[in-house]
Amino acid sequence: MKLSNKWLNEYVKISALPKEFADRMTMSGSKVEDFIDQSAQMKNVVAGRVTKIERHPDSDHMWVTEIDVGEDEPITIVTGAQNVSLGDTVPVARHKSLLPTGQKIEKGKLRGIKSEGMLCSLSELCLDTHDYPECIEDGIMILAGANQSSVTGEEILPGADIREALGLDDVITDFEITNNRPDCLSVIGLAREAAVTFGAQLNVPTPEITSADTADAIQNHLKITVKDAALCPRYTAKMIKDIKIAPSPVWLRRFLRASGVRPINNIVDITNLVMLEYGQPMHAFDYKCLTGGEIVVRSAAPGETITTLDGNVREITPDMLVIADSARPVGLAGVMGGENSEITEDTKYAVFESALFDGVSIRRAASALGMRTDASSRFEKGLDIENTLPAVERACELVELLGAGTVLGGTIDVRTQAQTVREIAFEPERINALLGTDIPAEFMRTTLTALGFLFDGDSVRIPSWRGDVEHYSDLAEEAARFYGYDKITPRLYLGREASGGLNSRQSAERRVSSCLRAAGYSEVYTYSFIGTEDYDKIDMPKDEPLRDSVTILNPLGAERAVMRTTPLPSMLEILENNKNAGNPEARLFELARVYRKNSNIENQPAEETKILTLGSYGDTDFYDVKGAIEAVLAEFGISGAEYAAQRGFPSFHPGRCADIIIGGKKSGIIGQTHPSVAGRYGLDDCFLAELSFDALIENSLSVKTYSPLPKFPAVARDLAIVAQHSVTAAQLRQCILENGGEFIVSAELFDVYEGANIGEGKKSAAFSLIFRADNRTLTDGEVDAAIEKILKTLTEKLGAHIRA
């Protein structure tokens, strides 16, 4: 929001220098991005009157002029401009002058004749014909001619500083307005902030319409219907007749220009000025273009189009709000008017619209059409419902002031929602406790009153334009920012000691990451959404329940249309990217989120869980991945995990895959990717693993225990056991441990052999057994008895026997 210091002083007198003004406004909460002192951009440029003009003796297109610049002797300037005449008053850049363009002017000679400066054009003063329609664009700026009045309406004497004569001595402050303060997107809003910041008096006159034609009311000409009350809480309108389209006065054009708005004509400029002054966007319709003398605020019909003021044909949809007459749209509500109702030179009756539209609706429409405007940017932040009437009355006041037409009597004010009165308890002690300050209660009252808050006993009534104030902490912010954050003494927190840090799940995630990084794995992050075709790429069966995914309403594309129920496609895609990038090997992991529909309760959010996913290719095998999983289990103190052969998971190799079982419950899967699946991702051999993060948390040891080093020696025995090929080593090991008695410590497989001397359909599995007692040395007899029991049970339960 650009703010002219001269415009600001219409409402509050501030005498601070630009730097002080910027600093103090920033400290009170209105952040200043930058400020431009126009006076510093131009130096030694004055008004001069042409007292003599003649042809240059050595040029057929140059003139030698003598210019009266208010001194005893005129100066000589050579110019090539063809629009300068005797008696004209023009801008003169004298010797050692500076122009707003950054150009520096010094005296010199042109074709042998001295030239003590330069005559300036509009562009050299950073102006254009919108600022001064009386001037031409490609010639010298004529401030006043022999038979032409001054372009400023006031006499400009030779030697007058051009900055003061043209109002180029202003200071323009550029504010960064946060989204929660749309009231500050206005001169009045910033004037209110400045008045409280500097302790000055705010003066906002109430608009007055003194010469309205009460015999000809707006109700005789116009009907307004609001069909979509939710998207248009208030629609206010007034009418003007006998319109005289003309350039706006110089003061109005200067204010618009300072705010970065180009002047157009008096009617359009009035609406723009009110938007900047009050923060309320306005629009003017040519009444003769409103079919049926009616305005209808409604949602667009399917297939409707509108040509907007910028000349573009826009296809509008039913979720967009339009301003229509009885036949077609004449404007996009809160965004831009239609070309079919534009104010033109022959406009005689005009309708001034001042309305409040739903901010979300306006933002969506402007975004969908790619046409965000000053008006839409204000509406989308949420405006004051009480501001529509004062704004339209100010516009009509300006019409009278400029002689631009006659205001019709009456106002049409359609209000579909009432403004609710909001009150907050005024509790100075609580505010000071929150801030850690001792701000006097009277200072708080004075400050809030100056900001427009009203006191009713111990309650504060919130003004309609402060939609951001909802809680006593918001009142604390108002008090603190004007009291001065720099005045608040830092102090220790007086309440109970805060306890920060990570929760148990966050700590567990970090432990997993640390463990796997130590094992040589790199962490990756992938999208939680995939495409339905990704399920086909991993050979997921058509009837698999995991295919029933949560569908995204506004997907980025078909390849990101559903929330994943398995992390395998995401991991394989990352492995593929690494392979395509030329990486010979990769070891990756992710704590991936998956989303599965709640099968027990309808219309409930999906169940969101985390799955630890590992993927690798290159110099790796099944046991490398299994070792990484076991390292994670050991980190969480989980022992006794089992691995059961899995041959029915189509994404994995049927002979090289196993379920991970923790606490008797399947908690994951590990194995080599099926060759056909790996091929679809451009991979040869790759290995994957999934492990439920919840299973890790549920089965982890909450308290670590210490086991002292053994004091007595162990007894080691090796057993080679012959069993049917269908009996797994895990079954044999489990049977050994369950029947080894109280002294068996471990049973580790170290060899598997198959051959003719073993027997067809059989195998030999060799285990290393360790026995130990904590309080004494075991005897051979005790160990032999344990071995005998083991062999007996192996024979009875698994049909196994010791290898001869």
mmCIF file with all atom_site columns, N, CA and C in Angstrom, residues 588-609:
data_model
loop_
_atom_site.group_PDB
_atom_site.id
_atom_site.type_symbol
_atom_site.label_atom_id
_atom_site.label_alt_id
_atom_site.label_comp_id
_atom_site.label_asym_id
_atom_site.label_entity_id
_atom_site.label_seq_id
_atom_site.pdbx_PDB_ins_code
_atom_site.Cartn_x
_atom_site.Cartn_y
_atom_site.Cartn_z
_atom_site.occupancy
_atom_site.B_iso_or_equiv
_atom_site.pdbx_formal_charge
_atom_site.auth_seq_id
_atom_site.auth_comp_id
_atom_site.auth_asym_id
_atom_site.auth_atom_id
_atom_site.pdbx_PDB_model_num
ATOM 1  N N  . LEU A 1 588 ? 18.379  -47.149 0.560  1.00 0.00 ? 588 LEU A N  1
ATOM 2  C CA . LEU A 1 588 ? 17.481  -46.058 0.940  1.00 0.00 ? 588 LEU A CA 1
ATOM 3  C C  . LEU A 1 588 ? 16.461  -46.537 1.972  1.00 0.00 ? 588 LEU A C  1
ATOM 4  N N  . PHE A 1 589 ? 15.961  -45.582 2.763  1.00 0.00 ? 589 PHE A N  1
ATOM 5  C CA . PHE A 1 589 ? 14.870  -45.903 3.681  1.00 0.00 ? 589 PHE A CA 1
ATOM 6  C C  . PHE A 1 589 ? 13.965  -44.688 3.833  1.00 0.00 ? 589 PHE A C  1
ATOM 7  N N  . GLU A 1 590 ? 12.732  -44.965 4.244  1.00 0.00 ? 590 GLU A N  1
ATOM 8  C CA . GLU A 1 590 ? 11.765  -43.905 4.486  1.00 0.00 ? 590 GLU A CA 1
ATOM 9  C C  . GLU A 1 590 ? 10.774  -44.360 5.547  1.00 0.00 ? 590 GLU A C  1
ATOM 10 N N  . LEU A 1 591 ? 10.434  -43.444 6.437  1.00 0.00 ? 591 LEU A N  1
ATOM 11 C CA . LEU A 1 591 ? 9.293   -43.665 7.337  1.00 0.00 ? 591 LEU A CA 1
ATOM 12 C C  . LEU A 1 591 ? 8.070   -43.134 6.604  1.00 0.00 ? 591 LEU A C  1
ATOM 13 N N  . ALA A 1 592 ? 7.494   -43.986 5.795  1.00 0.00 ? 592 ALA A N  1
ATOM 14 C CA . ALA A 1 592 ? 6.465   -43.560 4.837  1.00 0.00 ? 592 ALA A CA 1
ATOM 15 C C  . ALA A 1 592 ? 5.073   -43.626 5.440  1.00 0.00 ? 592 ALA A C  1
ATOM 16 N N  . ARG A 1 593 ? 4.289   -42.603 5.178  1.00 0.00 ? 593 ARG A N  1
ATOM 17 C CA . ARG A 1 593 ? 2.893   -42.594 5.614  1.00 0.00 ? 593 ARG A CA 1
ATOM 18 C C  . ARG A 1 593 ? 2.033   -43.302 4.565  1.00 0.00 ? 593 ARG A C  1
ATOM 19 N N  . VAL A 1 594 ? 1.108   -44.132 5.037  1.00 0.00 ? 594 VAL A N  1
ATOM 20 C CA . VAL A 1 594 ? 0.126   -44.755 4.158  1.00 0.00 ? 594 VAL A CA 1
ATOM 21 C C  . VAL A 1 594 ? -1.265  -44.448 4.695  1.00 0.00 ? 594 VAL A C  1
ATOM 22 N N  . TYR A 1 595 ? -2.249  -44.486 3.809  1.00 0.00 ? 595 TYR A N  1
ATOM 23 C CA . TYR A 1 595 ? -3.613  -44.076 4.161  1.00 0.00 ? 595 TYR A CA 1
ATOM 24 C C  . TYR A 1 595 ? -4.579  -45.176 3.735  1.00 0.00 ? 595 TYR A C  1
ATOM 25 N N  . ARG A 1 596 ? -5.257  -45.754 4.691  1.00 0.00 ? 596 ARG A N  1
ATOM 26 C CA . ARG A 1 596 ? -6.183  -46.846 4.405  1.00 0.00 ? 596 ARG A CA 1
ATOM 27 C C  . ARG A 1 596 ? -7.561  -46.503 4.945  1.00 0.00 ? 596 ARG A C  1
ATOM 28 N N  . LYS A 1 597 ? -8.574  -46.771 4.117  1.00 0.00 ? 597 LYS A N  1
ATOM 29 C CA . LYS A 1 597 ? -9.942  -46.426 4.492  1.00 0.00 ? 597 LYS A CA 1
ATOM 30 C C  . LYS A 1 597 ? -10.353 -47.145 5.759  1.00 0.00 ? 597 LYS A C  1
ATOM 31 N N  . ASN A 1 598 ? -11.145 -46.437 6.542  1.00 0.00 ? 598 ASN A N  1
ATOM 32 C CA . ASN A 1 598 ? -11.661 -47.007 7.785  1.00 0.00 ? 598 ASN A CA 1
ATOM 33 C C  . ASN A 1 598 ? -12.831 -47.924 7.429  1.00 0.00 ? 598 ASN A C  1
ATOM 34 N N  . SER A 1 599 ? -12.621 -49.224 7.542  1.00 0.00 ? 599 SER A N  1
ATOM 35 C CA . SER A 1 599 ? -13.625 -50.201 7.112  1.00 0.00 ? 599 SER A CA 1
ATOM 36 C C  . SER A 1 599 ? -14.750 -50.368 8.125  1.00 0.00 ? 599 SER A C  1
ATOM 37 N N  . ASN A 1 600 ? -14.521 -49.903 9.355  1.00 0.00 ? 600 ASN A N  1
ATOM 38 C CA . ASN A 1 600 ? -15.518 -50.108 10.403 1.00 0.00 ? 600 ASN A CA 1
ATOM 39 C C  . ASN A 1 600 ? -16.536 -48.979 10.498 1.00 0.00 ? 600 ASN A C  1
ATOM 40 N N  . ILE A 1 601 ? -16.117 -47.766 10.173 1.00 0.00 ? 601 ILE A N  1
ATOM 41 C CA . ILE A 1 601 ? -16.991 -46.597 10.326 1.00 0.00 ? 601 ILE A CA 1
ATOM 42 C C  . ILE A 1 601 ? -17.061 -45.864 8.997  1.00 0.00 ? 601 ILE A C  1
ATOM 43 N N  . GLU A 1 602 ? -18.268 -45.605 8.514  1.00 0.00 ? 602 GLU A N  1
ATOM 44 C CA . GLU A 1 602 ? -18.431 -44.895 7.251  1.00 0.00 ? 602 GLU A CA 1
ATOM 45 C C  . GLU A 1 602 ? -18.200 -43.396 7.440  1.00 0.00 ? 602 GLU A C  1
ATOM 46 N N  . ASN A 1 603 ? -17.778 -42.762 6.337  1.00 0.00 ? 603 ASN A N  1
ATOM 47 C CA . ASN A 1 603 ? -17.587 -41.309 6.288  1.00 0.00 ? 603 ASN A CA 1
ATOM 48 C C  . ASN A 1 603 ? -16.621 -40.809 7.364  1.00 0.00 ? 603 ASN A C  1
ATOM 49 N N  . GLN A 1 604 ? -15.631 -41.645 7.666  1.00 0.00 ? 604 GLN A N  1
ATOM 50 C CA . GLN A 1 604 ? -14.606 -41.245 8.619  1.00 0.00 ? 604 GLN A CA 1
ATOM 51 C C  . GLN A 1 604 ? -13.283 -41.061 7.891  1.00 0.00 ? 604 GLN A C  1
ATOM 52 N N  . PRO A 1 605 ? -12.378 -40.244 8.455  1.00 0.00 ? 605 PRO A N  1
ATOM 53 C CA . PRO A 1 605 ? -11.074 -40.046 7.807  1.00 0.00 ? 605 PRO A CA 1
ATOM 54 C C  . PRO A 1 605 ? -10.318 -41.372 7.681  1.00 0.00 ? 605 PRO A C  1
ATOM 55 N N  . ALA A 1 606 ? -9.434  -41.414 6.712  1.00 0.00 ? 606 ALA A N  1
ATOM 56 C CA . ALA A 1 606 ? -8.637  -42.621 6.509  1.00 0.00 ? 606 ALA A CA 1
ATOM 57 C C  . ALA A 1 606 ? -7.696  -42.830 7.693  1.00 0.00 ? 606 ALA A C  1
ATOM 58 N N  . GLU A 1 607 ? -7.363  -44.097 7.921  1.00 0.00 ? 607 GLU A N  1
ATOM 59 C CA . GLU A 1 607 ? -6.399  -44.417 8.967  1.00 0.00 ? 607 GLU A CA 1
ATOM 60 C C  . GLU A 1 607 ? -4.999  -44.131 8.423  1.00 0.00 ? 607 GLU A C  1
ATOM 61 N N  . GLU A 1 608 ? -4.281  -43.283 9.103  1.00 0.00 ? 608 GLU A N  1
ATOM 62 C CA . GLU A 1 608 ? -2.948  -42.871 8.664  1.00 0.00 ? 608 GLU A CA 1
ATOM 63 C C  . GLU A 1 608 ? -1.910  -43.550 9.545  1.00 0.00 ? 608 GLU A C  1
ATOM 64 N N  . THR A 1 609 ? -1.047  -44.346 8.950  1.00 0.00 ? 609 THR A N  1
ATOM 65 C CA . THR A 1 609 ? -0.013  -45.034 9.708  1.00 0.00 ? 609 THR A CA 1
ATOM 66 C C  . THR A 1 609 ? 1.331   -44.842 9.011  1.00 0.00 ? 609 THR A C  1
#
